[in-house]
Amino acid sequence: MNHWLMKSEPESFSIDHLARAPRKTTCWDGVRNYQARNMLRDEVKRGDLAFFYHSNCELPGVVGIVEIVREGYPDHTAFDPEDHHFDPQSDPQNPRWFMVDVKLVRKFPRVVSLRELKEYAGNKLSGFRLLAKGNRLSVMPVSAAHWKFVNSISEAK
DNA sequence: GCCAACGTTGGC
DNA sequence: GCCAACGTTGGC
């Protein structure tokens, strides 16, 4: 089983939106980056767990955990001219963009902020992709050790 | 294949 | 809202 981190801007879709969604499940649409697409299409598997990360907001950080309940399938929002993520170059016969479905496992009792994560960049979280300079990937792998550590500090404080 | 222009991401 | 870092596009 692999671990991931997936970013969302809480103004468009937050962990609380997910908590209120039917069956606490949603499709993770709108990824329009090839590296992230490749992971959603080829590597993210059913049963994998992912950190839900709030980006571009007042307190960026990890806010909870989701489980992958459906593996990569075509992102239909790319076919909809009305959709913000419409991509005329994505052909339904040969889809360019993919998504997965995620289900809420739990919301952390507190936000494990980016600021806090950075404190461990030199030791416990060294090599964590999220902390790499200029990192903009919206889907990224998380090592088992990093996964465990972030979980452990989510309980504390 | 190079690279300038442009668009996006995302922390601050 | 600013802007650095990055990705994509398109002319050549």
mmCIF file of C-alpha atoms (C1' of nucleotides) in Angstrom:
data_model
loop_
_atom_site.group_PDB
_atom_site.id
_atom_site.type_symbol
_atom_site.label_atom_id
_atom_site.label_comp_id
_atom_site.label_asym_id
_atom_site.label_seq_id
_atom_site.Cartn_x
_atom_site.Cartn_y
_atom_site.Cartn_z
ATOM 1 C CA MET A 1 0.000 0.000 0.000
ATOM 2 C CA ASN A 2 1.295 3.416 -0.941
ATOM 3 C CA HIS A 3 0.830 6.803 0.618
ATOM 4 C CA TRP A 4 0.202 10.120 -1.089
ATOM 5 C CA LEU A 5 -0.437 13.767 -0.520
ATOM 6 C CA MET A 6 -3.128 15.563 -2.469
ATOM 7 C CA LYS A 7 -3.600 19.303 -2.517
ATOM 8 C CA SER A 8 -6.838 21.214 -2.698
ATOM 9 C CA GLU A 9 -7.656 24.850 -2.251
ATOM 10 C CA PRO A 10 -10.158 24.890 0.616
ATOM 11 C CA GLU A 11 -12.048 27.759 -0.983
ATOM 12 C CA SER A 12 -12.990 25.477 -3.836
ATOM 13 C CA PHE A 13 -12.984 22.148 -1.982
ATOM 14 C CA SER A 14 -12.033 21.671 1.663
ATOM 15 C CA ILE A 15 -11.990 18.663 3.947
ATOM 16 C CA ASP A 16 -15.256 19.926 5.419
ATOM 17 C CA HIS A 17 -16.835 19.820 1.984
ATOM 18 C CA LEU A 18 -15.730 16.197 1.807
ATOM 19 C CA ALA A 19 -17.140 15.467 5.270
ATOM 20 C CA ARG A 20 -20.549 16.692 4.067
ATOM 21 C CA ALA A 21 -20.442 14.883 0.735
ATOM 22 C CA PRO A 22 -22.646 11.809 0.199
ATOM 23 C CA ARG A 23 -20.830 8.750 1.625
ATOM 24 C CA LYS A 24 -18.008 11.220 2.420
ATOM 25 C CA THR A 25 -16.728 10.410 -1.039
ATOM 26 C CA THR A 26 -15.833 12.580 -3.999
ATOM 27 C CA CYS A 27 -14.050 12.437 -7.315
ATOM 28 C CA TRP A 28 -10.721 14.238 -7.231
ATOM 29 C CA ASP A 29 -11.118 16.224 -10.432
ATOM 30 C CA GLY A 30 -9.274 19.096 -11.990
ATOM 31 C CA VAL A 31 -5.690 17.854 -11.914
ATOM 32 C CA ARG A 32 -4.085 19.413 -14.994
ATOM 33 C CA ASN A 33 -0.427 18.614 -14.573
ATOM 34 C CA TYR A 34 1.147 15.715 -16.436
ATOM 35 C CA GLN A 35 3.300 14.428 -13.611
ATOM 36 C CA ALA A 36 0.353 14.402 -11.225
ATOM 37 C CA ARG A 37 -1.854 12.925 -13.954
ATOM 38 C CA ASN A 38 0.557 10.048 -14.460
ATOM 39 C CA MET A 39 0.420 9.215 -10.776
ATOM 40 C CA LEU A 40 -3.382 9.323 -10.673
ATOM 41 C CA ARG A 41 -3.603 7.193 -13.793
ATOM 42 C CA ASP A 42 -0.860 4.646 -13.131
ATOM 43 C CA GLU A 43 0.267 4.548 -9.533
ATOM 44 C CA VAL A 44 -2.465 5.527 -7.119
ATOM 45 C CA LYS A 45 -4.262 2.310 -6.167
ATOM 46 C CA ARG A 46 -7.505 1.439 -4.426
ATOM 47 C CA GLY A 47 -6.875 1.114 -0.719
ATOM 48 C CA ASP A 48 -3.983 3.608 -0.743
ATOM 49 C CA LEU A 49 -4.176 6.420 1.779
ATOM 50 C CA ALA A 50 -3.496 10.086 1.139
ATOM 51 C CA PHE A 51 -3.045 13.223 3.176
ATOM 52 C CA PHE A 52 -5.602 15.899 2.364
ATOM 53 C CA TYR A 53 -3.633 19.138 2.093
ATOM 54 C CA HIS A 54 -5.072 22.650 2.087
ATOM 55 C CA SER A 55 -3.121 24.934 -0.219
ATOM 56 C CA ASN A 56 -3.261 28.603 -1.117
ATOM 57 C CA CYS A 57 -5.116 29.601 2.026
ATOM 58 C CA GLU A 58 -4.684 31.225 5.400
ATOM 59 C CA LEU A 59 -3.180 28.164 7.093
ATOM 60 C CA PRO A 60 -1.696 25.801 4.507
ATOM 61 C CA GLY A 61 -1.157 22.299 5.858
ATOM 62 C CA VAL A 62 -2.280 18.701 6.192
ATOM 63 C CA VAL A 63 -5.829 18.504 7.507
ATOM 64 C CA GLY A 64 -6.696 14.818 7.375
ATOM 65 C CA ILE A 65 -6.605 11.477 5.636
ATOM 66 C CA VAL A 66 -8.534 10.055 2.706
ATOM 67 C CA GLU A 67 -8.646 6.589 1.195
ATOM 68 C CA ILE A 68 -8.556 5.906 -2.526
ATOM 69 C CA VAL A 69 -11.824 4.090 -3.287
ATOM 70 C CA ARG A 70 -11.642 4.168 -7.074
ATOM 71 C CA GLU A 71 -8.540 4.018 -9.236
ATOM 72 C CA GLY A 72 -7.679 6.303 -12.129
ATOM 73 C CA TYR A 73 -10.414 6.954 -14.692
ATOM 74 C CA PRO A 74 -10.984 9.768 -17.178
ATOM 75 C CA ASP A 75 -11.668 13.182 -15.669
ATOM 76 C CA HIS A 76 -14.982 14.043 -17.311
ATOM 77 C CA THR A 77 -14.794 17.685 -16.257
ATOM 78 C CA ALA A 78 -12.246 18.105 -19.061
ATOM 79 C CA PHE A 79 -15.022 17.366 -21.587
ATOM 80 C CA ASP A 80 -17.480 19.930 -20.241
ATOM 81 C CA PRO A 81 -17.204 23.375 -21.868
ATOM 82 C CA GLU A 82 -19.063 24.841 -18.890
ATOM 83 C CA ASP A 83 -16.531 23.497 -16.425
ATOM 84 C CA HIS A 84 -13.714 25.615 -15.134
ATOM 85 C CA HIS A 85 -11.296 22.777 -15.903
ATOM 86 C CA PHE A 86 -12.531 22.256 -19.469
ATOM 87 C CA ASP A 87 -9.787 21.186 -21.865
ATOM 88 C CA PRO A 88 -10.839 21.103 -25.519
ATOM 89 C CA GLN A 89 -7.796 18.982 -26.286
ATOM 90 C CA SER A 90 -8.953 16.138 -24.085
ATOM 91 C CA ASP A 91 -10.844 13.771 -26.369
ATOM 92 C CA PRO A 92 -13.335 11.390 -24.717
ATOM 93 C CA GLN A 93 -11.960 8.671 -27.025
ATOM 94 C CA ASN A 94 -8.465 9.409 -25.786
ATOM 95 C CA PRO A 95 -8.717 11.239 -22.480
ATOM 96 C CA ARG A 96 -5.845 13.408 -21.428
ATOM 97 C CA TRP A 97 -6.750 13.865 -17.754
ATOM 98 C CA PHE A 98 -7.517 11.357 -15.051
ATOM 99 C CA MET A 99 -8.949 11.356 -11.566
ATOM 100 C CA VAL A 100 -9.551 9.018 -8.653
ATOM 101 C CA ASP A 101 -12.316 8.832 -6.048
ATOM 102 C CA VAL A 102 -11.471 9.442 -2.419
ATOM 103 C CA LYS A 103 -13.340 8.812 0.804
ATOM 104 C CA LEU A 104 -12.741 10.642 4.055
ATOM 105 C CA VAL A 105 -11.027 8.498 6.662
ATOM 106 C CA ARG A 106 -10.547 11.158 9.293
ATOM 107 C CA LYS A 107 -10.081 14.820 9.801
ATOM 108 C CA PHE A 108 -7.142 15.669 12.046
ATOM 109 C CA PRO A 109 -8.010 17.289 15.381
ATOM 110 C CA ARG A 110 -5.845 20.195 14.222
ATOM 111 C CA VAL A 111 -4.113 21.445 11.099
ATOM 112 C CA VAL A 112 -0.560 20.192 10.784
ATOM 113 C CA SER A 113 0.636 23.357 9.141
ATOM 114 C CA LEU A 114 3.249 23.707 6.440
ATOM 115 C CA ARG A 115 5.078 26.010 8.812
ATOM 116 C CA GLU A 116 5.280 23.234 11.381
ATOM 117 C CA LEU A 117 6.268 20.608 8.819
ATOM 118 C CA LYS A 118 9.146 22.825 7.755
ATOM 119 C CA GLU A 119 10.574 22.616 11.269
ATOM 120 C CA TYR A 120 11.344 18.967 10.554
ATOM 121 C CA ALA A 121 12.720 19.495 7.059
ATOM 122 C CA GLY A 122 16.247 18.833 8.305
ATOM 123 C CA ASN A 123 15.563 15.617 10.165
ATOM 124 C CA LYS A 124 12.335 13.624 10.447
ATOM 125 C CA LEU A 125 10.948 14.976 7.200
ATOM 126 C CA SER A 126 14.113 15.306 5.191
ATOM 127 C CA GLY A 127 13.386 14.491 1.576
ATOM 128 C CA PHE A 128 9.665 15.157 1.916
ATOM 129 C CA ARG A 129 8.601 16.274 -1.535
ATOM 130 C CA LEU A 130 6.165 18.830 -0.179
ATOM 131 C CA LEU A 131 9.025 20.731 1.406
ATOM 132 C CA ALA A 132 11.251 20.780 -1.654
ATOM 133 C CA LYS A 133 11.939 24.236 -2.956
ATOM 134 C CA GLY A 134 9.572 25.300 -5.675
ATOM 135 C CA ASN A 135 7.455 22.181 -5.349
ATOM 136 C CA ARG A 136 4.117 22.653 -7.057
ATOM 137 C CA LEU A 137 2.952 19.108 -7.571
ATOM 138 C CA SER A 138 -0.647 18.621 -6.495
ATOM 139 C CA VAL A 139 -0.305 14.850 -6.109
ATOM 140 C CA MET A 140 2.873 13.379 -4.666
ATOM 141 C CA PRO A 141 4.109 10.222 -2.966
ATOM 142 C CA VAL A 142 4.802 10.176 0.772
ATOM 143 C CA SER A 143 7.238 7.668 2.263
ATOM 144 C CA ALA A 144 6.048 5.307 4.987
ATOM 145 C CA ALA A 145 8.301 7.006 7.526
ATOM 146 C CA HIS A 146 7.073 10.478 6.656
ATOM 147 C CA TRP A 147 3.505 9.255 6.701
ATOM 148 C CA LYS A 148 3.926 7.826 10.165
ATOM 149 C CA PHE A 149 5.633 10.905 11.504
ATOM 150 C CA VAL A 150 3.040 13.383 10.265
ATOM 151 C CA ASN A 151 0.337 11.174 11.719
ATOM 152 C CA SER A 152 2.073 11.099 15.064
ATOM 153 C CA ILE A 153 2.378 14.876 15.340
ATOM 154 C CA SER A 154 -1.230 15.348 14.288
ATOM 155 C CA GLU A 155 -2.207 13.872 17.648
ATOM 156 C CA ALA A 156 0.092 16.033 19.737
ATOM 157 C CA LYS A 157 -0.111 19.698 20.853
ATOM 158 C "C1'" DG B 1 15.312 21.633 -30.294
ATOM 159 C "C1'" DC B 2 15.758 26.318 -28.355
ATOM 160 C "C1'" DC B 3 13.860 29.736 -25.713
ATOM 161 C "C1'" DA B 4 10.911 33.897 -24.872
ATOM 162 C "C1'" DA B 5 6.409 34.802 -23.583
ATOM 163 C "C1'" DC B 6 2.830 33.591 -21.043
ATOM 164 C "C1'" DG B 7 -0.122 31.211 -17.564
ATOM 165 C "C1'" DT B 8 -0.456 28.871 -13.074
ATOM 166 C "C1'" DT B 9 0.679 27.617 -8.413
ATOM 167 C "C1'" DG B 10 0.860 28.660 -3.887
ATOM 168 C "C1'" DG B 11 3.364 30.779 0.144
ATOM 169 C "C1'" DC B 12 3.501 34.957 2.256
ATOM 170 C "C1'" DG C 1 -2.218 41.272 -3.958
ATOM 171 C "C1'" DC C 2 2.637 40.230 -4.867
ATOM 172 C "C1'" DC C 3 5.859 37.536 -6.954
ATOM 173 C "C1'" DA C 4 9.181 33.524 -7.448
ATOM 174 C "C1'" DA C 5 9.281 29.179 -9.342
ATOM 175 C "C1'" DC C 6 7.712 26.337 -12.537
ATOM 176 C "C1'" DG C 7 5.156 24.303 -16.654
ATOM 177 C "C1'" DT C 8 3.363 24.984 -21.284
ATOM 178 C "C1'" DT C 9 3.089 27.012 -25.796
ATOM 179 C "C1'" DG C 10 4.506 28.296 -30.157
ATOM 180 C "C1'" DG C 11 7.622 30.804 -33.425
ATOM 181 C "C1'" DC C 12 11.744 30.011 -35.523
#
